[in-house]
PDB file of C-alpha atoms in Angstrom:
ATOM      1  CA  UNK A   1       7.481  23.600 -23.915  1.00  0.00           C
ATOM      2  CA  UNK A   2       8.677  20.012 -24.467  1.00  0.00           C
ATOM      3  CA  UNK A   3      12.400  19.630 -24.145  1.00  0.00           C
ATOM      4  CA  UNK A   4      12.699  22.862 -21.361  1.00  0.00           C
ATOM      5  CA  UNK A   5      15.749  22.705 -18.736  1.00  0.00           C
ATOM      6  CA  UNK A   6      15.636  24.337 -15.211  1.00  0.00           C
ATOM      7  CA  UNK A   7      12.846  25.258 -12.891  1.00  0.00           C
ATOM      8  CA  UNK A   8       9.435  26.404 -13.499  1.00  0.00           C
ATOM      9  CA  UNK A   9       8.398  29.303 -11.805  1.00  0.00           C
ATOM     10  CA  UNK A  10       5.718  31.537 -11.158  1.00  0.00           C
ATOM     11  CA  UNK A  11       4.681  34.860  -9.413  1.00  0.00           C
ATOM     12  CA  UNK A  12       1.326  34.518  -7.482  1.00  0.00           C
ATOM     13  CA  UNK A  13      -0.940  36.655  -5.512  1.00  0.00           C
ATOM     14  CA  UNK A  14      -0.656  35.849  -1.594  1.00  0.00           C
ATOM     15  CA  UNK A  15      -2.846  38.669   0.030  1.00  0.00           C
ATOM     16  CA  UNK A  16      -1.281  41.896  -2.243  1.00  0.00           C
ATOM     17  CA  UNK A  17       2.298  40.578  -1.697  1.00  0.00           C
ATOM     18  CA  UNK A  18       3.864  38.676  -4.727  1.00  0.00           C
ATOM     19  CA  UNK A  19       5.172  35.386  -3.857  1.00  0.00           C
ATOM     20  CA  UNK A  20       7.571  32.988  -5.929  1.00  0.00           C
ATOM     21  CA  UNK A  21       6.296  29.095  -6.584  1.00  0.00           C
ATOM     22  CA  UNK A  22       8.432  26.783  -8.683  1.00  0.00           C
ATOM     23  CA  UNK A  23       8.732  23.202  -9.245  1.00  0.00           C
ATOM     24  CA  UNK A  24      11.847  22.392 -10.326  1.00  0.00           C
ATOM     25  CA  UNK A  25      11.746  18.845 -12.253  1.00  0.00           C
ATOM     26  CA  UNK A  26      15.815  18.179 -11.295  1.00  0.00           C
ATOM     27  CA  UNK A  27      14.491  17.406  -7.427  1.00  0.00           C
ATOM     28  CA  UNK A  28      12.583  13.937  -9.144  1.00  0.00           C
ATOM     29  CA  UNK A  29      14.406  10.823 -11.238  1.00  0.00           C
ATOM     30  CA  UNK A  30      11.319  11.337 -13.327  1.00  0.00           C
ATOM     31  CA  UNK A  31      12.680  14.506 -14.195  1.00  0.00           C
ATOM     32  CA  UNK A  32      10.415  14.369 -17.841  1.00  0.00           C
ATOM     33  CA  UNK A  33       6.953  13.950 -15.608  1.00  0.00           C
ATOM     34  CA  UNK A  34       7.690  16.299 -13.663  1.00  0.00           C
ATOM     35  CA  UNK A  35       8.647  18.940 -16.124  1.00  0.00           C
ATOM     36  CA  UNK A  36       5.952  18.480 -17.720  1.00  0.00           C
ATOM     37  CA  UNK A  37       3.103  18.435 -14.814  1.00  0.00           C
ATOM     38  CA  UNK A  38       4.976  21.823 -13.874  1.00  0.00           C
ATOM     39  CA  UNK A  39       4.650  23.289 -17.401  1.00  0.00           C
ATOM     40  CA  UNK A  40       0.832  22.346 -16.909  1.00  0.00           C
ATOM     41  CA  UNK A  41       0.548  23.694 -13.286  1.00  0.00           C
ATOM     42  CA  UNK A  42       2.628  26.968 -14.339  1.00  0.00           C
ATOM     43  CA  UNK A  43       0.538  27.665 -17.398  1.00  0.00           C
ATOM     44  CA  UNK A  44      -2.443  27.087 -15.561  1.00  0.00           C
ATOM     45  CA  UNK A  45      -1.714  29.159 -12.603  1.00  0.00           C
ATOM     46  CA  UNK A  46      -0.751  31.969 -15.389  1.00  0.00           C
ATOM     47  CA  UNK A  47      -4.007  31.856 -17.263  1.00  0.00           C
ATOM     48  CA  UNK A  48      -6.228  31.437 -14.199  1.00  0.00           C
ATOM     49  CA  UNK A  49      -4.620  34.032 -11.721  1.00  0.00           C
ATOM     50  CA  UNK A  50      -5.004  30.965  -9.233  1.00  0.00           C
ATOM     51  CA  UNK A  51      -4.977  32.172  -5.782  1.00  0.00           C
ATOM     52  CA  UNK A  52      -1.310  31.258  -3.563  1.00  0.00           C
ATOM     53  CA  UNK A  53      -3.096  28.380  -1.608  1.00  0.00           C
ATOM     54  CA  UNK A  54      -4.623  27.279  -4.627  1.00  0.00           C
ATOM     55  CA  UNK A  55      -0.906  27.244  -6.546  1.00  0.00           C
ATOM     56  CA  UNK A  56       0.361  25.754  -3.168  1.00  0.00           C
ATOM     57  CA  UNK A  57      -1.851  22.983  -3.530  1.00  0.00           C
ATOM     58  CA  UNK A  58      -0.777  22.072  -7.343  1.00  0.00           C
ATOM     59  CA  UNK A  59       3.026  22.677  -6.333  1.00  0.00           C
ATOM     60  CA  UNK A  60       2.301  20.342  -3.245  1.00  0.00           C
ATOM     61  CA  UNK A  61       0.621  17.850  -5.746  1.00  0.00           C
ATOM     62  CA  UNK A  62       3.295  17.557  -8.278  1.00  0.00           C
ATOM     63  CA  UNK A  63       5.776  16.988  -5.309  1.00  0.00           C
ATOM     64  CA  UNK A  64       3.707  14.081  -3.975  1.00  0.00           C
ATOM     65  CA  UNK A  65       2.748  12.809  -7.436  1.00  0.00           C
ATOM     66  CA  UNK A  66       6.751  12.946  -8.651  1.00  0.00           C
ATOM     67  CA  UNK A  67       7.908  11.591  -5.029  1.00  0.00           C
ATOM     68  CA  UNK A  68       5.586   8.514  -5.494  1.00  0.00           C
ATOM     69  CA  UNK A  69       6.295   7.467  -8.924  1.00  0.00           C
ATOM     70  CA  UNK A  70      10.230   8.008  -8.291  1.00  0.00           C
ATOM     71  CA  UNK A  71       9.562   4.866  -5.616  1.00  0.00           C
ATOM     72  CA  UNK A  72       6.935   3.447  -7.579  1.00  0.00           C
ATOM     73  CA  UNK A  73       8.534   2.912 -11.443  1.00  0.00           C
ATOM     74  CA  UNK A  74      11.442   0.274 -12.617  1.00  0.00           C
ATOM     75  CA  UNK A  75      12.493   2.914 -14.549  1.00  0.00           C
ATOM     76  CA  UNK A  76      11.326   6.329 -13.659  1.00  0.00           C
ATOM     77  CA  UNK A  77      13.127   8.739 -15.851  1.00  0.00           C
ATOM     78  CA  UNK A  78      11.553   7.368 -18.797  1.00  0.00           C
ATOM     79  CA  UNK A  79       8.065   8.054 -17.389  1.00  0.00           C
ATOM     80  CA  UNK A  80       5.861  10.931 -19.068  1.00  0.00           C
ATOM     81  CA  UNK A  81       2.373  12.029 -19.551  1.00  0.00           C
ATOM     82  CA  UNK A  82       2.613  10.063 -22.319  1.00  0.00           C
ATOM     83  CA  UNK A  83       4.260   6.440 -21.078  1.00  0.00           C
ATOM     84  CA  UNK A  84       1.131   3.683 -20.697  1.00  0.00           C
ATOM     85  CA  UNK A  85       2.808   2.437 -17.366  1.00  0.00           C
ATOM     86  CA  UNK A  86       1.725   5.977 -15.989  1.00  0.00           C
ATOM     87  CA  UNK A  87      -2.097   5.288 -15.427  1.00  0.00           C
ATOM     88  CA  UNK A  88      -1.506   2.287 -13.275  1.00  0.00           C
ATOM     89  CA  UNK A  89       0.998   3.724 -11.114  1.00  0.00           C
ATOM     90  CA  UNK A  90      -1.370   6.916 -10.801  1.00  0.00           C
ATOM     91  CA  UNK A  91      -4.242   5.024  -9.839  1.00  0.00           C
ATOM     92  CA  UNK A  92      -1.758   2.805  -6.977  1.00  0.00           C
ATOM     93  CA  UNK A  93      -0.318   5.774  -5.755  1.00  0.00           C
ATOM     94  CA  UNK A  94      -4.053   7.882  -5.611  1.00  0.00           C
ATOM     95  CA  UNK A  95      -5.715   4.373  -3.483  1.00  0.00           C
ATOM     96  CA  UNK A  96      -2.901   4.967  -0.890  1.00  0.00           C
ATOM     97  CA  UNK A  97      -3.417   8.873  -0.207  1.00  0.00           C
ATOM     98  CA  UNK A  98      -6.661   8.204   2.266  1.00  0.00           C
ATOM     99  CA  UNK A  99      -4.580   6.290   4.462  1.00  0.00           C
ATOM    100  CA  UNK A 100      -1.963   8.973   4.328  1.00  0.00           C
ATOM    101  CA  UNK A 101      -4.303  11.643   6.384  1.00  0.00           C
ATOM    102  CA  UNK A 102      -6.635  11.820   8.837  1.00  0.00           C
ATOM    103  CA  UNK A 103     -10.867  11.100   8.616  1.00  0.00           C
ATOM    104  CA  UNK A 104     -12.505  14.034   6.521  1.00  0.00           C
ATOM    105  CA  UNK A 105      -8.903  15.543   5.261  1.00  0.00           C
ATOM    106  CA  UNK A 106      -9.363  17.042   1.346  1.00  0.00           C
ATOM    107  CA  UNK A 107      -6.077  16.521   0.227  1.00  0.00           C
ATOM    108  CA  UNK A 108      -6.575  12.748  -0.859  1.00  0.00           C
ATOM    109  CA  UNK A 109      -8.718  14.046  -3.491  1.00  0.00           C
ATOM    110  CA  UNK A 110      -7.252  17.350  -3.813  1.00  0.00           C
ATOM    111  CA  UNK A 111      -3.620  16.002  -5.099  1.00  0.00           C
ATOM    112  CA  UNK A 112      -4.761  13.629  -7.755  1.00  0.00           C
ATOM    113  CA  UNK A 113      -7.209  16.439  -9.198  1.00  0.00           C
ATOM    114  CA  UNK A 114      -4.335  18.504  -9.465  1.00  0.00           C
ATOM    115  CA  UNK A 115      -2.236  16.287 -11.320  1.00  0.00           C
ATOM    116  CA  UNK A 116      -4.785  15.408 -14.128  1.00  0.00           C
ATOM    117  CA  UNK A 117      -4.054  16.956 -17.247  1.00  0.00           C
TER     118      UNK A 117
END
């Protein structure tokens, strides 16, 4: 899937009515991260049949993830799953998310599960 262009997009259950989700890596500088944490959340939403507020969640995820590390990185559009600057900046941007939402919210420790590949 390495080297795709355009959008990634899938069709998921919401309650018997087929809904679009797509991630589309041009919205991010680090364009090559986020292409390839959607090719990870679209095949995975594929092979699991993961529910619409489950896919939500990983779409919501890369968004955040992408969003940070665009602010985060010198040079974001060489980041990848790959790059060794990506583990620090991960592990910044996932000690921030508690502050980000209120007592008892899920979400800090819902978005970095959903990134890990």
């Amino acid at each position: 899937m390495e080297g795709r262009i355009g959008a990634r997009a899938v069709l998921v259950d919401d309650q018997g009515r087929e809904r679009l989700h797509y991630v589309d890596p041009a919205d991010y500088r680090c364009s090559r991260l986020a292409a390839q944490l959607a090719d990870e959340w679209a095949e995975y939403v594929t092979a699991t049949a993961l529910s619409a507020s489950a896919s939500r969640d990983y779409v919501r995820a890369v968004d955040r993830v992408c969003s940070a590390m665009d602010s985060a990185c010198d040079d974001p559009t060489a980041l990848s799953l790959e790059s060794a600057d990506l583990v620090p900046l991960l592990a910044r941007w996932e000690r921030t998310l508690p502050a980000a939402y209120g007592p008892g919210s899920r979400q800090p420790a819902i978005s970095p599960r959903a990134c890990r590949c």
